[in-house]
mmCIF file with all atom_site columns, C-alpha atoms in Angstrom:
data_model
loop_
_atom_site.group_PDB
_atom_site.id
_atom_site.type_symbol
_atom_site.label_atom_id
_atom_site.label_alt_id
_atom_site.label_comp_id
_atom_site.label_asym_id
_atom_site.label_entity_id
_atom_site.label_seq_id
_atom_site.pdbx_PDB_ins_code
_atom_site.Cartn_x
_atom_site.Cartn_y
_atom_site.Cartn_z
_atom_site.occupancy
_atom_site.B_iso_or_equiv
_atom_site.pdbx_formal_charge
_atom_site.auth_seq_id
_atom_site.auth_comp_id
_atom_site.auth_asym_id
_atom_site.auth_atom_id
_atom_site.pdbx_PDB_model_num
ATOM 1   C CA . MET A 1 1   ? 0.044   0.332   -0.027  1.00 40.00 ? 14  MET A CA 1
ATOM 2   C CA . ALA A 1 2   ? 1.124   3.222   -1.014  1.00 41.00 ? 15  ALA A CA 1
ATOM 3   C CA . LYS A 1 3   ? 2.020   5.690   2.010   1.00 44.00 ? 16  LYS A CA 1
ATOM 4   C CA . GLN A 1 4   ? -0.070  8.777   2.317   1.00 49.00 ? 17  GLN A CA 1
ATOM 5   C CA . GLY A 1 5   ? 0.957   11.492  -0.210  1.00 51.00 ? 18  GLY A CA 1
ATOM 6   C CA . ARG A 1 6   ? 3.016   9.377   -2.061  1.00 59.00 ? 19  ARG A CA 1
ATOM 7   C CA . THR A 1 7   ? 2.139   8.211   -5.442  1.00 75.00 ? 20  THR A CA 1
ATOM 8   C CA . ASN A 1 8   ? 2.085   4.695   -6.228  1.00 89.00 ? 21  ASN A CA 1
ATOM 9   C CA . PRO A 1 9   ? 4.013   3.981   -8.965  1.00 91.00 ? 22  PRO A CA 1
ATOM 10  C CA . VAL A 1 10  ? 2.326   0.868   -10.080 1.00 92.00 ? 23  VAL A CA 1
ATOM 11  C CA . HIS A 1 11  ? -0.603  3.575   -10.282 1.00 93.00 ? 24  HIS A CA 1
ATOM 12  C CA . GLU A 1 12  ? 0.883   5.672   -12.219 1.00 94.00 ? 25  GLU A CA 1
ATOM 13  C CA . GLN A 1 13  ? 2.248   3.014   -14.839 1.00 95.00 ? 26  GLN A CA 1
ATOM 14  C CA . VAL A 1 14  ? -1.672  1.808   -15.121 1.00 96.00 ? 27  VAL A CA 1
ATOM 15  C CA . LEU A 1 15  ? -2.787  5.187   -15.731 1.00 96.00 ? 28  LEU A CA 1
ATOM 16  C CA . ALA A 1 16  ? 0.152   5.830   -18.292 1.00 96.00 ? 29  ALA A CA 1
ATOM 17  C CA . LEU A 1 17  ? -0.937  2.912   -20.165 1.00 97.00 ? 30  LEU A CA 1
ATOM 18  C CA . MET A 1 18  ? -4.529  3.486   -20.183 1.00 97.00 ? 31  MET A CA 1
ATOM 19  C CA . GLN A 1 19  ? -3.672  6.605   -21.482 1.00 98.00 ? 32  GLN A CA 1
ATOM 20  C CA . ALA A 1 20  ? -1.511  5.287   -24.432 1.00 98.00 ? 33  ALA A CA 1
ATOM 21  C CA . GLY A 1 21  ? -3.993  2.908   -24.925 1.00 97.00 ? 34  GLY A CA 1
ATOM 22  C CA . THR A 1 22  ? -6.599  5.404   -25.457 1.00 96.00 ? 35  THR A CA 1
ATOM 23  C CA . ARG A 1 23  ? -4.481  7.208   -27.924 1.00 97.00 ? 36  ARG A CA 1
ATOM 24  C CA . VAL A 1 24  ? -2.959  4.577   -29.897 1.00 96.00 ? 37  VAL A CA 1
ATOM 25  C CA . LEU A 1 25  ? -6.242  2.618   -30.204 1.00 96.00 ? 38  LEU A CA 1
ATOM 26  C CA . GLY A 1 26  ? -8.256  5.277   -31.406 1.00 94.00 ? 39  GLY A CA 1
ATOM 27  C CA . LEU A 1 27  ? -11.018 3.969   -28.552 1.00 95.00 ? 40  LEU A CA 1
ATOM 28  C CA . ARG A 1 28  ? -12.005 5.379   -25.028 1.00 95.00 ? 41  ARG A CA 1
ATOM 29  C CA . LEU A 1 29  ? -10.260 2.726   -22.715 1.00 97.00 ? 42  LEU A CA 1
ATOM 30  C CA . CYS A 1 30  ? -12.195 1.690   -19.394 1.00 96.00 ? 43  CYS A CA 1
ATOM 31  C CA . PHE A 1 31  ? -11.452 -0.920  -16.931 1.00 97.00 ? 44  PHE A CA 1
ATOM 32  C CA . HIS A 1 32  ? -13.688 -2.416  -14.667 1.00 95.00 ? 45  HIS A CA 1
ATOM 33  C CA . ASP A 1 33  ? -11.485 -3.053  -11.811 1.00 95.00 ? 46  ASP A CA 1
ATOM 34  C CA . LEU A 1 34  ? -13.070 -6.350  -9.843  1.00 94.00 ? 47  LEU A CA 1
ATOM 35  C CA . VAL A 1 35  ? -10.465 -6.173  -6.681  1.00 93.00 ? 48  VAL A CA 1
ATOM 36  C CA . GLY A 1 36  ? -10.016 -2.808  -6.816  1.00 93.00 ? 49  GLY A CA 1
ATOM 37  C CA . SER A 1 37  ? -6.265  -2.985  -7.233  1.00 91.00 ? 50  SER A CA 1
ATOM 38  C CA . SER A 1 38  ? -5.541  -0.465  -10.204 1.00 94.00 ? 51  SER A CA 1
ATOM 39  C CA . GLY A 1 39  ? -5.281  2.647   -8.585  1.00 94.00 ? 52  GLY A CA 1
ATOM 40  C CA . LEU A 1 40  ? -7.748  4.505   -11.328 1.00 96.00 ? 53  LEU A CA 1
ATOM 41  C CA . SER A 1 41  ? -10.076 7.323   -10.651 1.00 95.00 ? 54  SER A CA 1
ATOM 42  C CA . LYS A 1 42  ? -13.708 6.896   -11.393 1.00 93.00 ? 55  LYS A CA 1
ATOM 43  C CA . SER A 1 43  ? -13.750 8.427   -14.799 1.00 93.00 ? 56  SER A CA 1
ATOM 44  C CA . TRP A 1 44  ? -11.190 5.663   -15.916 1.00 96.00 ? 57  TRP A CA 1
ATOM 45  C CA . GLN A 1 45  ? -13.075 2.896   -15.036 1.00 94.00 ? 58  GLN A CA 1
ATOM 46  C CA . GLN A 1 46  ? -16.367 3.876   -16.229 1.00 90.00 ? 59  GLN A CA 1
ATOM 47  C CA . HIS A 1 47  ? -17.739 4.140   -19.992 1.00 88.00 ? 60  HIS A CA 1
ATOM 48  C CA . GLU A 1 48  ? -16.981 7.888   -20.478 1.00 87.00 ? 61  GLU A CA 1
ATOM 49  C CA . ASN A 1 49  ? -17.809 8.079   -24.519 1.00 86.00 ? 62  ASN A CA 1
ATOM 50  C CA . PRO A 1 50  ? -19.867 10.484  -25.351 1.00 87.00 ? 63  PRO A CA 1
ATOM 51  C CA . ALA A 1 51  ? -22.457 7.572   -26.445 1.00 88.00 ? 64  ALA A CA 1
ATOM 52  C CA . CYS A 1 52  ? -22.162 5.336   -23.725 1.00 89.00 ? 65  CYS A CA 1
ATOM 53  C CA . MET A 1 53  ? -23.128 8.264   -21.240 1.00 88.00 ? 66  MET A CA 1
ATOM 54  C CA . ALA A 1 54  ? -26.254 9.275   -23.255 1.00 88.00 ? 67  ALA A CA 1
ATOM 55  C CA . VAL A 1 55  ? -27.389 5.827   -22.978 1.00 89.00 ? 68  VAL A CA 1
ATOM 56  C CA . LYS A 1 56  ? -26.881 5.915   -19.334 1.00 88.00 ? 69  LYS A CA 1
ATOM 57  C CA . ALA A 1 57  ? -28.380 8.909   -18.718 1.00 90.00 ? 70  ALA A CA 1
ATOM 58  C CA . LYS A 1 58  ? -31.447 7.275   -19.892 1.00 91.00 ? 71  LYS A CA 1
ATOM 59  C CA . MET A 1 59  ? -30.695 3.642   -18.731 1.00 90.00 ? 72  MET A CA 1
ATOM 60  C CA . GLN A 1 60  ? -28.442 3.312   -16.538 1.00 88.00 ? 73  GLN A CA 1
ATOM 61  C CA . LYS A 1 61  ? -29.525 0.252   -15.106 1.00 91.00 ? 74  LYS A CA 1
ATOM 62  C CA . GLU A 1 62  ? -29.900 -1.620  -18.463 1.00 92.00 ? 75  GLU A CA 1
ATOM 63  C CA . CYS A 1 63  ? -26.296 -0.805  -19.017 1.00 89.00 ? 76  CYS A CA 1
ATOM 64  C CA . ALA A 1 64  ? -24.718 -1.367  -15.832 1.00 88.00 ? 77  ALA A CA 1
ATOM 65  C CA . LEU A 1 65  ? -26.759 -5.024  -15.951 1.00 90.00 ? 78  LEU A CA 1
ATOM 66  C CA . PHE A 1 66  ? -25.443 -5.930  -19.746 1.00 91.00 ? 79  PHE A CA 1
ATOM 67  C CA . CYS A 1 67  ? -21.279 -4.314  -18.710 1.00 87.00 ? 80  CYS A CA 1
ATOM 68  C CA . GLY A 1 68  ? -21.033 -4.602  -15.079 1.00 85.00 ? 81  GLY A CA 1
ATOM 69  C CA . VAL A 1 69  ? -22.894 -7.977  -14.438 1.00 89.00 ? 82  VAL A CA 1
ATOM 70  C CA . LYS A 1 70  ? -22.959 -10.200 -18.052 1.00 91.00 ? 83  LYS A CA 1
ATOM 71  C CA . ILE A 1 71  ? -19.439 -9.377  -19.504 1.00 90.00 ? 84  ILE A CA 1
ATOM 72  C CA . GLU A 1 72  ? -17.973 -9.349  -15.821 1.00 88.00 ? 85  GLU A CA 1
ATOM 73  C CA . ARG A 1 73  ? -19.844 -13.130 -15.004 1.00 89.00 ? 86  ARG A CA 1
ATOM 74  C CA . GLU A 1 74  ? -18.595 -14.137 -19.232 1.00 91.00 ? 87  GLU A CA 1
ATOM 75  C CA . ALA A 1 75  ? -14.833 -12.446 -18.586 1.00 88.00 ? 88  ALA A CA 1
ATOM 76  C CA . ALA A 1 76  ? -13.287 -15.253 -17.146 1.00 86.00 ? 89  ALA A CA 1
ATOM 77  C CA . SER A 1 77  ? -14.428 -18.009 -20.110 1.00 90.00 ? 90  SER A CA 1
ATOM 78  C CA . LEU A 1 78  ? -13.169 -14.953 -22.397 1.00 86.00 ? 91  LEU A CA 1
ATOM 79  C CA . ARG A 1 79  ? -9.617  -15.715 -22.413 1.00 86.00 ? 92  ARG A CA 1
ATOM 80  C CA . GLU A 1 80  ? -8.795  -13.969 -25.521 1.00 90.00 ? 93  GLU A CA 1
ATOM 81  C CA . GLY A 1 81  ? -11.486 -11.294 -25.208 1.00 95.00 ? 94  GLY A CA 1
ATOM 82  C CA . ARG A 1 82  ? -14.014 -10.545 -27.619 1.00 95.00 ? 95  ARG A CA 1
ATOM 83  C CA . ILE A 1 83  ? -15.740 -7.933  -30.265 1.00 96.00 ? 96  ILE A CA 1
ATOM 84  C CA . HIS A 1 84  ? -19.403 -7.295  -29.008 1.00 93.00 ? 97  HIS A CA 1
ATOM 85  C CA . THR A 1 85  ? -22.366 -4.939  -29.568 1.00 93.00 ? 98  THR A CA 1
ATOM 86  C CA . CYS A 1 86  ? -24.221 -3.924  -26.665 1.00 91.00 ? 99  CYS A CA 1
ATOM 87  C CA . PRO A 1 87  ? -27.901 -3.939  -26.548 1.00 91.00 ? 100 PRO A CA 1
ATOM 88  C CA . PHE A 1 88  ? -27.943 0.075   -27.514 1.00 91.00 ? 101 PHE A CA 1
ATOM 89  C CA . GLY A 1 89  ? -25.898 -0.764  -30.716 1.00 92.00 ? 102 GLY A CA 1
ATOM 90  C CA . HIS A 1 90  ? -22.670 -0.225  -29.446 1.00 93.00 ? 103 HIS A CA 1
ATOM 91  C CA . THR A 1 91  ? -19.824 -2.225  -30.375 1.00 95.00 ? 104 THR A CA 1
ATOM 92  C CA . ASP A 1 92  ? -17.018 -2.526  -27.877 1.00 95.00 ? 105 ASP A CA 1
ATOM 93  C CA . LEU A 1 93  ? -13.953 -4.792  -27.232 1.00 96.00 ? 106 LEU A CA 1
ATOM 94  C CA . VAL A 1 94  ? -13.193 -6.461  -24.395 1.00 96.00 ? 107 VAL A CA 1
ATOM 95  C CA . ALA A 1 95  ? -10.379 -8.471  -22.626 1.00 97.00 ? 108 ALA A CA 1
ATOM 96  C CA . PRO A 1 96  ? -9.873  -10.069 -19.280 1.00 97.00 ? 109 PRO A CA 1
ATOM 97  C CA . VAL A 1 97  ? -6.983  -8.557  -17.040 1.00 96.00 ? 110 VAL A CA 1
ATOM 98  C CA . TRP A 1 98  ? -5.585  -11.562 -15.163 1.00 95.00 ? 111 TRP A CA 1
ATOM 99  C CA . CYS A 1 99  ? -3.068  -10.921 -12.106 1.00 93.00 ? 112 CYS A CA 1
ATOM 100 C CA . GLY A 1 100 ? -1.482  -13.731 -10.634 1.00 91.00 ? 113 GLY A CA 1
ATOM 101 C CA . GLY A 1 101 ? -4.294  -16.480 -12.113 1.00 91.00 ? 114 GLY A CA 1
ATOM 102 C CA . VAL A 1 102 ? -7.091  -14.232 -10.900 1.00 93.00 ? 115 VAL A CA 1
ATOM 103 C CA . LEU A 1 103 ? -9.218  -12.314 -13.002 1.00 95.00 ? 116 LEU A CA 1
ATOM 104 C CA . SER A 1 104 ? -8.432  -8.425  -11.465 1.00 95.00 ? 117 SER A CA 1
ATOM 105 C CA . GLY A 1 105 ? -11.068 -6.829  -14.245 1.00 95.00 ? 118 GLY A CA 1
ATOM 106 C CA . VAL A 1 106 ? -12.197 -6.377  -17.522 1.00 96.00 ? 119 VAL A CA 1
ATOM 107 C CA . LEU A 1 107 ? -10.653 -3.675  -20.331 1.00 97.00 ? 120 LEU A CA 1
ATOM 108 C CA . TYR A 1 108 ? -13.193 -1.984  -22.354 1.00 96.00 ? 121 TYR A CA 1
ATOM 109 C CA . ALA A 1 109 ? -12.401 -0.617  -25.797 1.00 96.00 ? 122 ALA A CA 1
ATOM 110 C CA . GLY A 1 110 ? -14.800 1.435   -27.482 1.00 93.00 ? 123 GLY A CA 1
ATOM 111 C CA . ALA A 1 111 ? -17.690 2.275   -28.845 1.00 93.00 ? 124 ALA A CA 1
ATOM 112 C CA . CYS A 1 112 ? -17.939 2.250   -32.715 1.00 94.00 ? 125 CYS A CA 1
ATOM 113 C CA . TRP A 1 113 ? -21.193 2.021   -35.050 1.00 94.00 ? 126 TRP A CA 1
ATOM 114 C CA . THR A 1 114 ? -21.092 -1.046  -36.744 1.00 94.00 ? 127 THR A CA 1
ATOM 115 C CA . GLY A 1 115 ? -24.867 -0.697  -38.020 1.00 91.00 ? 128 GLY A CA 1
ATOM 116 C CA . LYS A 1 116 ? -26.410 0.784   -41.353 1.00 91.00 ? 129 LYS A CA 1
ATOM 117 C CA . GLY A 1 117 ? -26.696 4.322   -41.763 1.00 91.00 ? 130 GLY A CA 1
ATOM 118 C CA . ASP A 1 118 ? -25.805 7.302   -39.662 1.00 91.00 ? 131 ASP A CA 1
ATOM 119 C CA . ALA A 1 119 ? -24.705 6.533   -35.739 1.00 91.00 ? 132 ALA A CA 1
ATOM 120 C CA . PRO A 1 120 ? -27.984 6.764   -33.446 1.00 90.00 ? 133 PRO A CA 1
ATOM 121 C CA . ARG A 1 121 ? -25.800 9.125   -31.155 1.00 89.00 ? 134 ARG A CA 1
ATOM 122 C CA . GLU A 1 122 ? -22.500 11.412  -31.076 1.00 88.00 ? 135 GLU A CA 1
ATOM 123 C CA . GLY A 1 123 ? -18.995 10.179  -30.034 1.00 88.00 ? 136 GLY A CA 1
ATOM 124 C CA . LEU A 1 124 ? -19.147 6.581   -32.141 1.00 91.00 ? 137 LEU A CA 1
ATOM 125 C CA . VAL A 1 125 ? -16.229 5.613   -34.035 1.00 91.00 ? 138 VAL A CA 1
ATOM 126 C CA . MET A 1 126 ? -17.812 4.968   -37.617 1.00 91.00 ? 139 MET A CA 1
ATOM 127 C CA . HIS A 1 127 ? -18.444 2.164   -39.934 1.00 90.00 ? 140 HIS A CA 1
ATOM 128 C CA . PRO A 1 128 ? -14.790 0.141   -38.626 1.00 92.00 ? 141 PRO A CA 1
ATOM 129 C CA . THR A 1 129 ? -13.965 -2.663  -40.422 1.00 95.00 ? 142 THR A CA 1
ATOM 130 C CA . GLU A 1 130 ? -13.951 -6.156  -39.479 1.00 95.00 ? 143 GLU A CA 1
ATOM 131 C CA . GLU A 1 131 ? -10.109 -6.027  -39.878 1.00 97.00 ? 144 GLU A CA 1
ATOM 132 C CA . TRP A 1 132 ? -9.804  -2.314  -38.298 1.00 96.00 ? 145 TRP A CA 1
ATOM 133 C CA . LEU A 1 133 ? -11.607 -4.154  -35.219 1.00 97.00 ? 146 LEU A CA 1
ATOM 134 C CA . GLN A 1 134 ? -9.384  -7.454  -34.628 1.00 97.00 ? 147 GLN A CA 1
ATOM 135 C CA . ASP A 1 135 ? -6.367  -5.374  -35.113 1.00 97.00 ? 148 ASP A CA 1
ATOM 136 C CA . ARG A 1 136 ? -7.336  -3.051  -32.225 1.00 97.00 ? 149 ARG A CA 1
ATOM 137 C CA . LEU A 1 137 ? -8.875  -6.178  -29.719 1.00 97.00 ? 150 LEU A CA 1
ATOM 138 C CA . GLN A 1 138 ? -5.244  -7.572  -30.732 1.00 97.00 ? 151 GLN A CA 1
ATOM 139 C CA . MET A 1 139 ? -3.565  -4.920  -29.100 1.00 98.00 ? 152 MET A CA 1
ATOM 140 C CA . LEU A 1 140 ? -6.199  -4.529  -26.467 1.00 98.00 ? 153 LEU A CA 1
ATOM 141 C CA . ARG A 1 141 ? -5.025  -8.113  -24.972 1.00 97.00 ? 154 ARG A CA 1
ATOM 142 C CA . ALA A 1 142 ? -1.171  -6.997  -25.087 1.00 97.00 ? 155 ALA A CA 1
ATOM 143 C CA . ILE A 1 143 ? -2.108  -3.972  -23.178 1.00 97.00 ? 156 ILE A CA 1
ATOM 144 C CA . ALA A 1 144 ? -4.317  -6.345  -20.651 1.00 97.00 ? 157 ALA A CA 1
ATOM 145 C CA . ARG A 1 145 ? -1.472  -8.838  -20.298 1.00 96.00 ? 158 ARG A CA 1
ATOM 146 C CA . GLN A 1 146 ? 0.726   -5.368  -19.770 1.00 96.00 ? 159 GLN A CA 1
ATOM 147 C CA . PHE A 1 147 ? -1.906  -4.472  -17.150 1.00 96.00 ? 160 PHE A CA 1
ATOM 148 C CA . GLY A 1 148 ? -1.637  -7.602  -15.420 1.00 96.00 ? 161 GLY A CA 1
ATOM 149 C CA . ALA A 1 149 ? 1.940   -7.798  -15.325 1.00 95.00 ? 162 ALA A CA 1
ATOM 150 C CA . LEU A 1 150 ? 2.047   -4.064  -13.489 1.00 95.00 ? 163 LEU A CA 1
ATOM 151 C CA . LEU A 1 151 ? -0.663  -5.336  -11.206 1.00 93.00 ? 164 LEU A CA 1
ATOM 152 C CA . GLU A 1 152 ? 1.249   -8.369  -10.368 1.00 91.00 ? 165 GLU A CA 1
ATOM 153 C CA . GLY A 1 153 ? 4.386   -6.273  -10.030 1.00 84.00 ? 166 GLY A CA 1
ATOM 154 C CA . GLY A 1 154 ? 2.474   -3.868  -7.615  1.00 71.00 ? 167 GLY A CA 1
ATOM 155 C CA . GLN A 1 155 ? 1.465   -7.054  -5.687  1.00 58.00 ? 168 GLN A CA 1
ATOM 156 C CA . ALA A 1 156 ? 4.748   -8.008  -5.271  1.00 45.00 ? 169 ALA A CA 1
ATOM 157 C CA . LEU A 1 157 ? 5.679   -4.459  -4.016  1.00 46.00 ? 170 LEU A CA 1
ATOM 158 C CA . ALA A 1 158 ? 3.286   -4.486  -0.875  1.00 46.00 ? 171 ALA A CA 1
ATOM 159 C CA . GLN A 1 159 ? 4.228   -7.758  0.633   1.00 41.00 ? 172 GLN A CA 1
#
């Protein structure tokens, strides 16, 4: 545990990884921290893409049930992550983050509009190709592995 008044170097590295991943992927990352070890602020633990925020303003419960319950329950079996479309039409990429063999959280990248015509909300990456999505999923997997390694290293420092 970091002493008060000092920043935790692992948490700083986790934040830097989230920021870099967002820039490189061109998609907003967020991390659902299942064990409370990331040190990320609430803004990095929520889907703050404008399209997601618009949905949450009207359908918070439904959104939370999908991402916060359904996907988190499925994450342990999603060893390689996946591309999915949420009930509101947003396409996201997800990858589990493992730390010491324990599912520590779920890393999300999104959101995109893969439907026909104009996106129903602002803030969605428009009409990505399957190859574009697969490339980003591959990179998200690498980010998730690095994320887990950082958290594992932090656990070793705390012991």
